[in-house]
């Protein structure tokens, strides 16, 4: 029950983040291509985990820095599709006291659907791009059971071990790549 409530809160927070940050439109319309944008996000995520810097692949793909602090940076790409905008968010974060602690994640808000599942094609395009990028950079995948008994992907490679945390909720689905303990 706690897990469902937490997932709902995260999903609603993702939707709230899109509306709070407000859509910023360039001249013309921005189109989200989940395959190519997923590859850009995967490269940026792996670059951040390795060096602590997000790459320029995101800005070349049309992502804009929306919010930036010392510890967290939010990149956003918004497509006006229907009444509500569709957003592709990518965040990178680090702890001020621990230089080796780095995490990144992406969130998709698809408000034209009542529920976005982990099996949605948009989510899987980005997830597969991230898995491919990890494999090509020497990371090895293993599966562990978490405290609740669910399987968790653990990727171990040259820059540490990371696990995938997937959350889905009303109109949003996301995944964080966090250090594995």
mmCIF file of C-alpha atoms in Angstrom:
data_model
loop_
_atom_site.group_PDB
_atom_site.id
_atom_site.type_symbol
_atom_site.label_atom_id
_atom_site.label_comp_id
_atom_site.label_asym_id
_atom_site.label_seq_id
_atom_site.Cartn_x
_atom_site.Cartn_y
_atom_site.Cartn_z
ATOM 1 C CA UNK A 1 0.000 0.000 0.000
ATOM 2 C CA UNK A 2 2.819 2.402 0.888
ATOM 3 C CA UNK A 3 4.492 1.644 -2.455
ATOM 4 C CA UNK A 4 1.323 2.494 -4.410
ATOM 5 C CA UNK A 5 0.878 5.744 -2.502
ATOM 6 C CA UNK A 6 4.533 6.665 -3.070
ATOM 7 C CA UNK A 7 4.265 5.909 -6.809
ATOM 8 C CA UNK A 8 1.125 8.039 -7.055
ATOM 9 C CA UNK A 9 2.811 10.913 -5.258
ATOM 10 C CA UNK A 10 5.864 10.687 -7.547
ATOM 11 C CA UNK A 11 3.666 10.627 -10.655
ATOM 12 C CA UNK A 12 1.609 13.579 -9.520
ATOM 13 C CA UNK A 13 4.800 15.406 -8.580
ATOM 14 C CA UNK A 14 6.128 14.820 -12.112
ATOM 15 C CA UNK A 15 2.957 16.258 -13.610
ATOM 16 C CA UNK A 16 3.075 19.161 -11.163
ATOM 17 C CA UNK A 17 6.688 19.814 -12.080
ATOM 18 C CA UNK A 18 5.776 20.194 -15.747
ATOM 19 C CA UNK A 19 3.045 22.687 -15.012
ATOM 20 C CA UNK A 20 5.042 24.500 -12.313
ATOM 21 C CA UNK A 21 8.062 24.920 -14.587
ATOM 22 C CA UNK A 22 5.775 26.028 -17.362
ATOM 23 C CA UNK A 23 6.245 25.116 -20.981
ATOM 24 C CA UNK A 24 8.797 27.142 -22.882
ATOM 25 C CA UNK A 25 8.289 27.035 -26.596
ATOM 26 C CA UNK A 26 10.862 27.913 -29.193
ATOM 27 C CA UNK A 27 9.844 29.283 -32.551
ATOM 28 C CA UNK A 28 7.869 26.528 -34.218
ATOM 29 C CA UNK A 29 6.850 23.396 -32.391
ATOM 30 C CA UNK A 30 9.114 20.982 -30.562
ATOM 31 C CA UNK A 31 8.650 17.334 -31.382
ATOM 32 C CA UNK A 32 9.722 14.574 -29.033
ATOM 33 C CA UNK A 33 11.372 11.633 -30.797
ATOM 34 C CA UNK A 34 11.659 9.015 -28.063
ATOM 35 C CA UNK A 35 14.304 6.935 -29.865
ATOM 36 C CA UNK A 36 16.803 9.719 -30.640
ATOM 37 C CA UNK A 37 16.012 11.715 -27.497
ATOM 38 C CA UNK A 38 16.371 8.502 -25.477
ATOM 39 C CA UNK A 39 19.851 7.986 -26.933
ATOM 40 C CA UNK A 40 20.795 11.565 -26.034
ATOM 41 C CA UNK A 41 19.488 11.083 -22.482
ATOM 42 C CA UNK A 42 21.364 7.768 -22.159
ATOM 43 C CA UNK A 43 24.648 9.395 -23.254
ATOM 44 C CA UNK A 44 24.075 12.322 -20.895
ATOM 45 C CA UNK A 45 23.220 10.015 -17.989
ATOM 46 C CA UNK A 46 26.290 7.844 -18.490
ATOM 47 C CA UNK A 47 28.502 10.896 -18.973
ATOM 48 C CA UNK A 48 27.182 12.358 -15.743
ATOM 49 C CA UNK A 49 27.703 9.116 -13.808
ATOM 50 C CA UNK A 50 31.284 8.938 -15.111
ATOM 51 C CA UNK A 51 32.431 12.550 -14.808
ATOM 52 C CA UNK A 52 29.778 14.549 -12.983
ATOM 53 C CA UNK A 53 29.003 16.645 -16.066
ATOM 54 C CA UNK A 54 25.970 16.275 -18.324
ATOM 55 C CA UNK A 55 26.994 16.240 -21.980
ATOM 56 C CA UNK A 56 25.967 18.633 -24.718
ATOM 57 C CA UNK A 57 24.035 15.817 -26.412
ATOM 58 C CA UNK A 58 20.946 17.078 -24.611
ATOM 59 C CA UNK A 59 21.116 20.633 -25.904
ATOM 60 C CA UNK A 60 21.794 19.319 -29.408
ATOM 61 C CA UNK A 61 18.559 17.303 -29.127
ATOM 62 C CA UNK A 62 16.493 20.328 -28.150
ATOM 63 C CA UNK A 63 16.428 19.922 -24.370
ATOM 64 C CA UNK A 64 16.576 23.129 -22.376
ATOM 65 C CA UNK A 65 17.948 23.630 -18.880
ATOM 66 C CA UNK A 66 14.872 24.529 -16.902
ATOM 67 C CA UNK A 67 16.114 24.618 -13.323
ATOM 68 C CA UNK A 68 19.641 24.389 -12.003
ATOM 69 C CA UNK A 69 21.051 24.412 -8.481
ATOM 70 C CA UNK A 70 24.358 23.247 -7.026
ATOM 71 C CA UNK A 71 23.002 19.747 -6.505
ATOM 72 C CA UNK A 72 20.337 19.246 -9.189
ATOM 73 C CA UNK A 73 19.785 20.193 -12.821
ATOM 74 C CA UNK A 74 16.521 19.678 -14.696
ATOM 75 C CA UNK A 75 16.462 19.439 -18.483
ATOM 76 C CA UNK A 76 13.104 19.597 -20.229
ATOM 77 C CA UNK A 77 11.673 19.073 -23.687
ATOM 78 C CA UNK A 78 7.995 19.861 -24.197
ATOM 79 C CA UNK A 79 5.716 18.999 -27.099
ATOM 80 C CA UNK A 80 2.327 20.646 -27.409
ATOM 81 C CA UNK A 81 0.071 17.707 -28.232
ATOM 82 C CA UNK A 82 -3.562 18.377 -27.684
ATOM 83 C CA UNK A 83 -4.933 20.287 -24.744
ATOM 84 C CA UNK A 84 -2.099 19.477 -22.312
ATOM 85 C CA UNK A 85 1.633 19.410 -23.146
ATOM 86 C CA UNK A 86 3.660 16.208 -23.265
ATOM 87 C CA UNK A 87 6.976 16.525 -21.443
ATOM 88 C CA UNK A 88 10.226 14.602 -21.375
ATOM 89 C CA UNK A 89 12.175 15.528 -18.231
ATOM 90 C CA UNK A 90 15.750 14.532 -17.417
ATOM 91 C CA UNK A 91 17.404 15.281 -14.077
ATOM 92 C CA UNK A 92 20.915 14.872 -12.733
ATOM 93 C CA UNK A 93 21.726 15.152 -9.027
ATOM 94 C CA UNK A 94 24.661 14.828 -6.660
ATOM 95 C CA UNK A 95 25.267 15.182 -2.927
ATOM 96 C CA UNK A 96 27.368 18.089 -1.749
ATOM 97 C CA UNK A 97 29.204 15.992 0.861
ATOM 98 C CA UNK A 98 29.885 12.995 -1.396
ATOM 99 C CA UNK A 99 31.475 13.612 -4.811
ATOM 100 C CA UNK A 100 31.034 9.972 -5.843
ATOM 101 C CA UNK A 101 27.250 9.987 -5.269
ATOM 102 C CA UNK A 102 25.580 10.744 -8.589
ATOM 103 C CA UNK A 103 22.140 9.881 -9.905
ATOM 104 C CA UNK A 104 20.178 10.652 -13.022
ATOM 105 C CA UNK A 105 16.680 9.939 -14.188
ATOM 106 C CA UNK A 106 14.020 10.631 -16.735
ATOM 107 C CA UNK A 107 10.286 11.157 -16.474
ATOM 108 C CA UNK A 108 7.687 11.161 -19.229
ATOM 109 C CA UNK A 109 4.362 12.870 -18.734
ATOM 110 C CA UNK A 110 1.766 11.838 -21.262
ATOM 111 C CA UNK A 111 -1.374 13.627 -20.071
ATOM 112 C CA UNK A 112 -3.460 12.502 -23.043
ATOM 113 C CA UNK A 113 -3.493 9.009 -21.525
ATOM 114 C CA UNK A 114 -5.233 8.171 -18.322
ATOM 115 C CA UNK A 115 -2.476 5.801 -17.203
ATOM 116 C CA UNK A 116 1.035 5.386 -18.537
ATOM 117 C CA UNK A 117 2.445 1.954 -17.910
ATOM 118 C CA UNK A 118 5.966 0.612 -17.797
ATOM 119 C CA UNK A 119 5.100 -1.247 -20.991
ATOM 120 C CA UNK A 120 4.348 1.950 -22.931
ATOM 121 C CA UNK A 121 6.339 2.191 -26.185
ATOM 122 C CA UNK A 122 7.668 5.658 -25.317
ATOM 123 C CA UNK A 123 9.086 4.490 -21.997
ATOM 124 C CA UNK A 124 10.587 1.352 -23.523
ATOM 125 C CA UNK A 125 12.351 3.342 -26.278
ATOM 126 C CA UNK A 126 14.184 5.391 -23.648
ATOM 127 C CA UNK A 127 14.816 2.402 -21.361
ATOM 128 C CA UNK A 128 16.277 0.327 -24.217
ATOM 129 C CA UNK A 129 18.532 3.221 -25.247
ATOM 130 C CA UNK A 130 19.838 3.438 -21.671
ATOM 131 C CA UNK A 131 20.428 -0.328 -21.458
ATOM 132 C CA UNK A 132 22.273 -0.299 -24.805
ATOM 133 C CA UNK A 133 24.465 2.615 -23.719
ATOM 134 C CA UNK A 134 25.348 0.834 -20.466
ATOM 135 C CA UNK A 135 26.227 -2.398 -22.321
ATOM 136 C CA UNK A 136 28.444 -0.646 -24.862
ATOM 137 C CA UNK A 137 30.348 1.120 -22.075
ATOM 138 C CA UNK A 138 31.293 -2.076 -20.244
ATOM 139 C CA UNK A 139 28.518 -2.369 -17.660
ATOM 140 C CA UNK A 140 27.217 -5.838 -16.741
ATOM 141 C CA UNK A 141 23.601 -6.487 -15.778
ATOM 142 C CA UNK A 142 22.502 -8.593 -12.832
ATOM 143 C CA UNK A 143 19.107 -9.116 -11.231
ATOM 144 C CA UNK A 144 18.514 -8.935 -7.468
ATOM 145 C CA UNK A 145 15.405 -9.150 -5.370
ATOM 146 C CA UNK A 146 14.552 -6.099 -3.303
ATOM 147 C CA UNK A 147 13.034 -6.095 0.192
ATOM 148 C CA UNK A 148 9.517 -6.601 -1.180
ATOM 149 C CA UNK A 149 10.590 -9.497 -3.407
ATOM 150 C CA UNK A 150 10.520 -7.648 -6.721
ATOM 151 C CA UNK A 151 13.340 -7.997 -9.214
ATOM 152 C CA UNK A 152 15.685 -5.009 -9.562
ATOM 153 C CA UNK A 153 18.205 -4.435 -12.356
ATOM 154 C CA UNK A 154 21.732 -3.744 -11.091
ATOM 155 C CA UNK A 155 24.352 -2.501 -13.572
ATOM 156 C CA UNK A 156 28.004 -2.793 -12.494
ATOM 157 C CA UNK A 157 30.774 -1.180 -14.501
ATOM 158 C CA UNK A 158 33.814 1.053 -14.547
ATOM 159 C CA UNK A 159 32.158 3.897 -12.652
ATOM 160 C CA UNK A 160 30.313 1.927 -9.978
ATOM 161 C CA UNK A 161 27.109 -0.035 -9.486
ATOM 162 C CA UNK A 162 23.715 1.478 -10.229
ATOM 163 C CA UNK A 163 20.166 0.224 -9.935
ATOM 164 C CA UNK A 164 17.008 1.172 -11.806
ATOM 165 C CA UNK A 165 14.043 2.495 -9.834
ATOM 166 C CA UNK A 166 10.923 2.619 -12.006
ATOM 167 C CA UNK A 167 7.795 4.489 -10.937
ATOM 168 C CA UNK A 168 4.548 4.904 -12.822
ATOM 169 C CA UNK A 169 1.397 6.739 -11.965
ATOM 170 C CA UNK A 170 -1.544 8.600 -13.398
ATOM 171 C CA UNK A 171 -0.263 10.216 -16.606
ATOM 172 C CA UNK A 172 3.448 9.818 -15.833
ATOM 173 C CA UNK A 173 6.161 7.182 -15.824
ATOM 174 C CA UNK A 174 9.782 7.594 -14.843
ATOM 175 C CA UNK A 175 12.986 5.909 -13.894
ATOM 176 C CA UNK A 176 15.939 6.895 -11.741
ATOM 177 C CA UNK A 177 19.436 5.443 -11.994
ATOM 178 C CA UNK A 178 20.753 5.498 -8.422
ATOM 179 C CA UNK A 179 23.846 4.045 -6.714
ATOM 180 C CA UNK A 180 23.336 0.428 -5.636
ATOM 181 C CA UNK A 181 24.246 -0.383 -2.064
#
